[in-house]
Coordinates of C-alpha atoms in Angstrom, one line a residue:
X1 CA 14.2 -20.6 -3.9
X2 CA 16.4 -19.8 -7.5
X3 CA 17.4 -16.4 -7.5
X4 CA 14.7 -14.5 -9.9
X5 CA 12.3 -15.4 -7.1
X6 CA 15.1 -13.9 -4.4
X7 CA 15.0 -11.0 -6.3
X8 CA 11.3 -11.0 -6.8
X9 CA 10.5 -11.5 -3.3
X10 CA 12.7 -8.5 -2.4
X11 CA 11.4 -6.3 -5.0
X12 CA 7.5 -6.6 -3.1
X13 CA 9.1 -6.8 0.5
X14 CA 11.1 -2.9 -0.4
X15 CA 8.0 -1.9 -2.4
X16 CA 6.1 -2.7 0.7
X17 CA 8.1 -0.9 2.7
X18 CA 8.4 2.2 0.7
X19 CA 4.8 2.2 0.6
X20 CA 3.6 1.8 4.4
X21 CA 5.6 4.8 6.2
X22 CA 4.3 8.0 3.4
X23 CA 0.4 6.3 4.0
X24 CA 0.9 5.8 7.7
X25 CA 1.5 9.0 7.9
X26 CA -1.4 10.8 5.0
X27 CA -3.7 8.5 7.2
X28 CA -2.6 10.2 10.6
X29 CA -2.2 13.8 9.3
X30 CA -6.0 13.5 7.4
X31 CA -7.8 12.1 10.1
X32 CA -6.4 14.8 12.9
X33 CA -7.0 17.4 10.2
X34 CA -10.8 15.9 9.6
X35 CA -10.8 15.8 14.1
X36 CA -9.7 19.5 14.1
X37 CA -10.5 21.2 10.5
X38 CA -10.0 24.7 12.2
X39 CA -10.9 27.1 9.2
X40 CA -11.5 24.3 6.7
X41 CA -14.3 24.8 4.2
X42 CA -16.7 22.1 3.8
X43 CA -15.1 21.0 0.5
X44 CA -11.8 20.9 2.4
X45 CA -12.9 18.5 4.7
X46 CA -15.0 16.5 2.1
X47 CA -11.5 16.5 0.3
X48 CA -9.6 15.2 3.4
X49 CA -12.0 12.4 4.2
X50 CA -11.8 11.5 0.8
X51 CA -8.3 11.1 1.2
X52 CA -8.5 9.2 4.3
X53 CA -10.5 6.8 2.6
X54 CA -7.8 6.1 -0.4
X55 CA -5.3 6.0 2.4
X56 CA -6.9 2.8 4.0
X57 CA -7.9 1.0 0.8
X58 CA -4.0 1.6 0.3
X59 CA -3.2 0.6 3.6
X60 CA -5.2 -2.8 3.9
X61 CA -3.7 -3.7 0.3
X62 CA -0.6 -3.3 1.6
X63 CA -0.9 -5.4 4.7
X64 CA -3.1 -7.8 2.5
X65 CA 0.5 -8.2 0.1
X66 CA 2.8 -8.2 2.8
X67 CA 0.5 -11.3 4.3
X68 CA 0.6 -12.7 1.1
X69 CA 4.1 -13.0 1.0
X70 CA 4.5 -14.1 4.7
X71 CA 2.3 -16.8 4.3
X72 CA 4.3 -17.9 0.9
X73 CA 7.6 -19.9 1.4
X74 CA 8.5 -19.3 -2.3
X75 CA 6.9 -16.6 -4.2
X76 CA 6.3 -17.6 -7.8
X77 CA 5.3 -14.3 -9.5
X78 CA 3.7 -15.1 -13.4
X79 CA 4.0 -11.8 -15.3
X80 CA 0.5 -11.5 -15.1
X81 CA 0.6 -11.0 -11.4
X82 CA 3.7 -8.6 -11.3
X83 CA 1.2 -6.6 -13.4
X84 CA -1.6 -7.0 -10.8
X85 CA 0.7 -6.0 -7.9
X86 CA 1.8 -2.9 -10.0
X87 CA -1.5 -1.9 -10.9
X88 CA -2.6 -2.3 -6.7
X89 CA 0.0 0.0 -5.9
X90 CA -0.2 2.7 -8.7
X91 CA -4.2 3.4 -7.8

């Protein structure tokens, strides 16, 4: 592996990492809060779940690209594709 594609591959794996603990944890706190709204509003809660739902599109990306680059012994990023990932994790 030349070093670019080091770098590369280090770039997604911290990215990835960065990523997984903040929607771990939007996924846990929206779906207790969706369990147990208390006083939320209807909207609130409409709100919340809507979140939730972002939170495990996110999620599943994010395991889908950290499979991806498991399953690759080289990764070989065009600049094309470095858009794509950038794109998936800025929705």
């Amino acid at each position: 592996m030349n070093e670019n594609n080091e770098i590369e591959e280090l770039l997604v794996r911290n990215i990835i990492h960065n990523f997984t603990t903040p929607v771990t944890s939007i996924l846990g706190f929206s779906e207790m809060l969706v369990d147990e709204p208390g006083n939320l509003s209807p909207d609130q809660i409409t709100m919340l779940k809507y979140i939730n739902e972002s939170a495990k599109k996110l999620s599943s990306e994010i395991e889908y690209l950290k499979k991806t680059i498991e399953n690759k012994n080289e990764i070989n990023f065009e600049l094309s594709d470095k858009v794509n990932v950038i794109e998936l994790i800025t929705k």
